[in-house]
Short mmCIF file of C-alpha atoms in Angstrom, two decimals:
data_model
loop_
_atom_site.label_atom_id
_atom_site.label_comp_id
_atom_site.label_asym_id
_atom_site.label_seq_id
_atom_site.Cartn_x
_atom_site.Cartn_y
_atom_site.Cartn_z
CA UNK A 945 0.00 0.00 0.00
CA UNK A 946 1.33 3.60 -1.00
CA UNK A 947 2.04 6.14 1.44
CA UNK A 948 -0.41 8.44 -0.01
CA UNK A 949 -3.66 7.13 -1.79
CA UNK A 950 -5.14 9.43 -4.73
CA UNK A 951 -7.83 8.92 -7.50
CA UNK A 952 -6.55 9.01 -10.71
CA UNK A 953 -9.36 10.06 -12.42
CA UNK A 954 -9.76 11.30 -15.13
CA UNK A 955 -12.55 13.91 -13.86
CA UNK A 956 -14.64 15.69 -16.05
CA UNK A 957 -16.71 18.57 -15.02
CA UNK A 958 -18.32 21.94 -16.42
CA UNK A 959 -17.14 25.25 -16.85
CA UNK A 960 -18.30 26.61 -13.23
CA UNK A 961 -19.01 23.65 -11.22
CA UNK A 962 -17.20 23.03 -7.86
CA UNK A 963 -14.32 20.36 -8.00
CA UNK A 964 -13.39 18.14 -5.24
CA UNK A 965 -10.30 16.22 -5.35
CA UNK A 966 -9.11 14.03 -2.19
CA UNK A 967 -6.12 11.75 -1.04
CA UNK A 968 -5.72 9.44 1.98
CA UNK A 969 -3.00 9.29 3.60
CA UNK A 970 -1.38 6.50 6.29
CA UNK A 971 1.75 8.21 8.01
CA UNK A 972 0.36 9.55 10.65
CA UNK A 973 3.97 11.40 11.27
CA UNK A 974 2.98 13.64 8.28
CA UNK A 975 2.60 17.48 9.32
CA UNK A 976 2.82 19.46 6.20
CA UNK A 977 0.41 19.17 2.87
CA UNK A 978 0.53 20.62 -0.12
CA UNK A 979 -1.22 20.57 -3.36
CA UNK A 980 0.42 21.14 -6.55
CA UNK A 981 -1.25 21.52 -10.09
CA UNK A 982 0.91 20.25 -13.46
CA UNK A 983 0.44 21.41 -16.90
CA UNK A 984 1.34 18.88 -19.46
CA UNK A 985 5.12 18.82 -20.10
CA UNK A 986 5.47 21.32 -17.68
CA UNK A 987 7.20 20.76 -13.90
CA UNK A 988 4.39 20.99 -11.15
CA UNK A 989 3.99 24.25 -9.20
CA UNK A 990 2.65 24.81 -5.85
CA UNK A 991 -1.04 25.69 -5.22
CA UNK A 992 -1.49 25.54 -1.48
CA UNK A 993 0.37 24.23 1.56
CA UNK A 994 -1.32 23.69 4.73
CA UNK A 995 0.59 22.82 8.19
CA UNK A 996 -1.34 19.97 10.27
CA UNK A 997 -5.05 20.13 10.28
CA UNK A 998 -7.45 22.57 9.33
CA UNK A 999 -8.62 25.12 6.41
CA UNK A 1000 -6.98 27.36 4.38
CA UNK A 1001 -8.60 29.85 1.61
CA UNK A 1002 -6.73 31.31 -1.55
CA UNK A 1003 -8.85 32.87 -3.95
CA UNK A 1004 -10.86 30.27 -5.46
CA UNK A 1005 -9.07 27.37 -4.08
CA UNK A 1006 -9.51 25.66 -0.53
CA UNK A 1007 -7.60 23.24 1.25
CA UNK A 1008 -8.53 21.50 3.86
CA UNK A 1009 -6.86 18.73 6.26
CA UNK A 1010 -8.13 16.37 8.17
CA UNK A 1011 -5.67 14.33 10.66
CA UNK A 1012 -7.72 12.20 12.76
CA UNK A 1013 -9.25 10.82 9.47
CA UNK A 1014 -6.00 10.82 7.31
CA UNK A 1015 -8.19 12.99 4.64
CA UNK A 1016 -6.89 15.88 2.74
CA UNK A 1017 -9.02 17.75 0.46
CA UNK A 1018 -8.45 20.37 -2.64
CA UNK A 1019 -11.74 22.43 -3.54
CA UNK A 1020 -11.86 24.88 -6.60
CA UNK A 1021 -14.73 27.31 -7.19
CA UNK A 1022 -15.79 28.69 -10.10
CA UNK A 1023 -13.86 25.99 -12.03
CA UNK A 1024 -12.61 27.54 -15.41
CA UNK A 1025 -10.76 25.80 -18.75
CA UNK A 1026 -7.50 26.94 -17.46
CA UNK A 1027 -7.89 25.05 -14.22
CA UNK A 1028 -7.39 22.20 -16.91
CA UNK A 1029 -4.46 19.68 -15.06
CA UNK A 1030 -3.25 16.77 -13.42
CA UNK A 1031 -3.49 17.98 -9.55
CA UNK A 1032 -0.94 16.69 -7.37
CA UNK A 1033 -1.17 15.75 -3.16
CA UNK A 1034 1.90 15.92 -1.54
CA UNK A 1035 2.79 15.92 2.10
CA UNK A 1036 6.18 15.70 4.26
CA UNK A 1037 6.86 14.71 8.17
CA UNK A 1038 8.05 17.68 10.35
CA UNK A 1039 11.65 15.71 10.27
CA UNK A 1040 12.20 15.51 7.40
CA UNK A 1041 10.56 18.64 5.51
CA UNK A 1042 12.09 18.74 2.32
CA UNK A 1043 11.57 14.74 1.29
CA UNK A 1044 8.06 15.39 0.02
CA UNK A 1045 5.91 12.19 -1.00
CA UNK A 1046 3.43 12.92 -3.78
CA UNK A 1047 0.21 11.15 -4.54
CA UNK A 1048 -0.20 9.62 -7.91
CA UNK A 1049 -2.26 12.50 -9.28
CA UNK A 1050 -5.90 13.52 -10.66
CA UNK A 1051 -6.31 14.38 -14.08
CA UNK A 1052 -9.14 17.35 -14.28
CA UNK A 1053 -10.97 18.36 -17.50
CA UNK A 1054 -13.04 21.26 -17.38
CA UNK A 1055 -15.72 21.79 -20.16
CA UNK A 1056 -16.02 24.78 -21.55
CA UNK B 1210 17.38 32.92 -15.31
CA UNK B 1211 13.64 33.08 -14.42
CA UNK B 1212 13.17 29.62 -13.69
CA UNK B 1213 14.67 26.14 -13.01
CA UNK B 1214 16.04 24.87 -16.23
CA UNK B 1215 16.77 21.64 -17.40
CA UNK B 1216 18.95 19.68 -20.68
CA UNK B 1217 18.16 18.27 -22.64
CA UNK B 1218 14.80 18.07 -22.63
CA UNK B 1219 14.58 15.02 -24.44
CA UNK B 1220 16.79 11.80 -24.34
CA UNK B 1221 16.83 8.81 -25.87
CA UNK B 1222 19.03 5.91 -25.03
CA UNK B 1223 20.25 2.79 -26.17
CA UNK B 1224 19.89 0.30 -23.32
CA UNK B 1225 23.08 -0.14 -21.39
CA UNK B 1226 24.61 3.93 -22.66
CA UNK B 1227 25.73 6.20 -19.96
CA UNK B 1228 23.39 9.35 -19.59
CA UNK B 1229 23.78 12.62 -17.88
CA UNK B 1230 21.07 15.15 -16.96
CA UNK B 1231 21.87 18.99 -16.20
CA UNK B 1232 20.01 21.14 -13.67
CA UNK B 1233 20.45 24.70 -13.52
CA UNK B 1234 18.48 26.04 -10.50
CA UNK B 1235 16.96 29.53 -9.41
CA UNK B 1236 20.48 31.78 -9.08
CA UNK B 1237 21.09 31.87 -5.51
CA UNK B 1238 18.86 28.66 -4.23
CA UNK B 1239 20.37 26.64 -1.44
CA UNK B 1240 18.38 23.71 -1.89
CA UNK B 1241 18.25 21.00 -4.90
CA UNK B 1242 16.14 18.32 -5.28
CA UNK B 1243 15.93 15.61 -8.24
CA UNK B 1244 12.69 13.85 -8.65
CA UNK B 1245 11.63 10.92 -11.02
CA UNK B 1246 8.60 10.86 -12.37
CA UNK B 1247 6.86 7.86 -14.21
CA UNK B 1248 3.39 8.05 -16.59
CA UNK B 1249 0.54 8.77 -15.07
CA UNK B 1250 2.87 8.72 -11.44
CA UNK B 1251 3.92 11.40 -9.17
CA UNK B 1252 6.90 12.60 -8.64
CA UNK B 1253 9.21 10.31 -6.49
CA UNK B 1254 12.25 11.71 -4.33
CA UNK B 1255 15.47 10.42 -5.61
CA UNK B 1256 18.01 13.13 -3.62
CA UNK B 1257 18.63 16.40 -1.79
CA UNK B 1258 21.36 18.82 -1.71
CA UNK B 1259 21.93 21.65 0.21
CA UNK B 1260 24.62 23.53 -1.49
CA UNK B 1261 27.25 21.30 -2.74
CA UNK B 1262 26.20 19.06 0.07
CA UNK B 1263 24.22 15.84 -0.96
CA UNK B 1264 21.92 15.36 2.41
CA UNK B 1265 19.97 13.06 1.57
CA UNK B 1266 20.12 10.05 -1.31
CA UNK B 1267 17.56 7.47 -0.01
CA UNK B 1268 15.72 7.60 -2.95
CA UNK B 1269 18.54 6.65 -5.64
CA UNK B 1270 17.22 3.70 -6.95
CA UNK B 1271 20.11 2.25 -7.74
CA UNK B 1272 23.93 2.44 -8.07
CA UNK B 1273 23.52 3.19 -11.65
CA UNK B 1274 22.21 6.52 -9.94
CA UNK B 1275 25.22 9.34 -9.08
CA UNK B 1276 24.20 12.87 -8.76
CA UNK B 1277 26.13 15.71 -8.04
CA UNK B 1278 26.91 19.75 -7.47
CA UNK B 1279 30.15 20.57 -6.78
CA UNK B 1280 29.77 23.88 -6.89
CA UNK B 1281 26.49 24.12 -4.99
CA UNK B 1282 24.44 25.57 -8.06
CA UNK B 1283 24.43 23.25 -11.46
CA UNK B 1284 23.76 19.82 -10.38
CA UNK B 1285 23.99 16.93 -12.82
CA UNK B 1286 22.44 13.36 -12.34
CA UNK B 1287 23.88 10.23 -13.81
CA UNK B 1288 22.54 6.90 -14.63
CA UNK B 1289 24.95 4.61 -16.07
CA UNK B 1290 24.40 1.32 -17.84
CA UNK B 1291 20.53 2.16 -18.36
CA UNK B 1292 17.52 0.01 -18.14
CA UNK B 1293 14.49 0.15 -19.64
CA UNK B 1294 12.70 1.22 -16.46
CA UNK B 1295 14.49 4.32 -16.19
CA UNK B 1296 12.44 5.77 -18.98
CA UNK B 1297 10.46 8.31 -17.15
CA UNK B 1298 10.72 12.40 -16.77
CA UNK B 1299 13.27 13.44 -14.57
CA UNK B 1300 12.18 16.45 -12.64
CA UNK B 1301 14.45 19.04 -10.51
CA UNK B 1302 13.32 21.60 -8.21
CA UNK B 1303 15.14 24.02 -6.27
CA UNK B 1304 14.36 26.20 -3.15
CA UNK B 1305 15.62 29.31 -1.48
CA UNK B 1306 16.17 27.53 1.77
CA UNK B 1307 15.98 24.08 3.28
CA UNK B 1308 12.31 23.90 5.01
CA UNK B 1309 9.06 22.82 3.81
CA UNK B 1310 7.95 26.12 3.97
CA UNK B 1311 10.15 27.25 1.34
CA UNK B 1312 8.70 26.35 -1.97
CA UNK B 1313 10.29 23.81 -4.44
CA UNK B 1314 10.33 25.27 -7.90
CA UNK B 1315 10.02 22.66 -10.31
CA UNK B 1316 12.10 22.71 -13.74
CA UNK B 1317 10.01 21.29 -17.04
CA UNK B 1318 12.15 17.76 -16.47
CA UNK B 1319 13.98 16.04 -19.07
CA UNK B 1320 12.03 13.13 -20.42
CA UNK B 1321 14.24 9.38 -20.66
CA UNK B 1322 13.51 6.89 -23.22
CA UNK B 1323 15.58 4.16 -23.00
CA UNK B 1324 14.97 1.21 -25.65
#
């Protein structure tokens, strides 16, 4: 079993709807979570990053985290075509910080 | 530079060649990571440096895998005698600092065929 859990997809949705996307996790040592978003071809770049539990708000993105479950979620409002991408968990334990583990990745297609 | 770069972009190998992958990170970035990345995968930690020090190499698959940065910016990954399962996209990120709350900036990767 992987480290960090994540639905491939591919997810389809249309222009406007609200996206969730989700990974479980099973270190329980884990204490920082990101999400990342990759363009095709392109290197991933960081979206949000969340330390331990709870919410966190960016424009039209929210992340939230959920410890006592192992549950982290990615929610995007408004979705547009440009939000178009494979979006990436990824978390780290407090000692180690800069070994990040990344889920396998959701591919998201939004309709214009 | 504006951005992590990488060369070349593309490689493809004869199974069993030699193969060496550049890494120019953000001017000034302590930190520099290497990543592997298979299809439809995410990125898996191969090694860390900070500076010209290589901290961490637990994820080196192999001792086909060297990596290096001897002058604590450039950094240049190895992988001799290749297999076919090192095709993948080789990914390498750099960061201003060592924490996770620095952000890893991710170059485009160079993408390994070996056949």
């Amino acid at each position: 079993q992987k480290e960090v859990e994540q639905d491939p997809g591919p997810l389809s949705v249309p222009e406007g709807a609200i996206v969730s996307l989700n990974c479980t996790y099973s270190n329980s040592a884990f204490q920082y979570f990101m999400w990342y978003r990759q363009y095709s071809r392109k290197g991933p770049e960081l979206l949000m990053y969340t330390y331990s539990s709870g919410n966190k708000e960016d424009g039209r993105f929210t992340a939230q985290v959920d410890k006592s479950s192992k549950y982290i979620s990615l929610f995007i409002r408004d979705s547009q075509p440009s939000d178009s991408a494979t979006y990436l968990c990824a978390m780290s334990e407090e000692s180690s910080a800069s070994k990040i583990i990344f889920g396998s990745g959701t591919r998201l297609s939004i309709r214009p | 530079g504006a951005g992590v770069s990488q060369s070349p972009r593309y490689k493809v190998a004869k199974r069993g060649q030699d193969v060496a992958l550049r890494c120019d990170p953000i001017s000034g970035h302590v930190s520099l990571f290497w990543y592997q990345q298979a299809l439809g995968q995410g990125p898996e930690f191969l090694t860390y440096f900070q500076n010209e020090a290589q901290l961490d190499k637990s994820g080196l698959p192999s001792d086909r895998f060297f990596a290096e940065r001897p002058e604590g910016s450039v950094s240049t990954l190895k992988i001799q005698r290749t297999q076919q399962e090192d095709s993948a996209v080789y990914l390498c990120a750099s960061s201003f600092l060592a924490g996770v709350g620095d952000t890893q900036y991710f170059g485009p990767g160079t993408r390994l065929t070996v056949l």
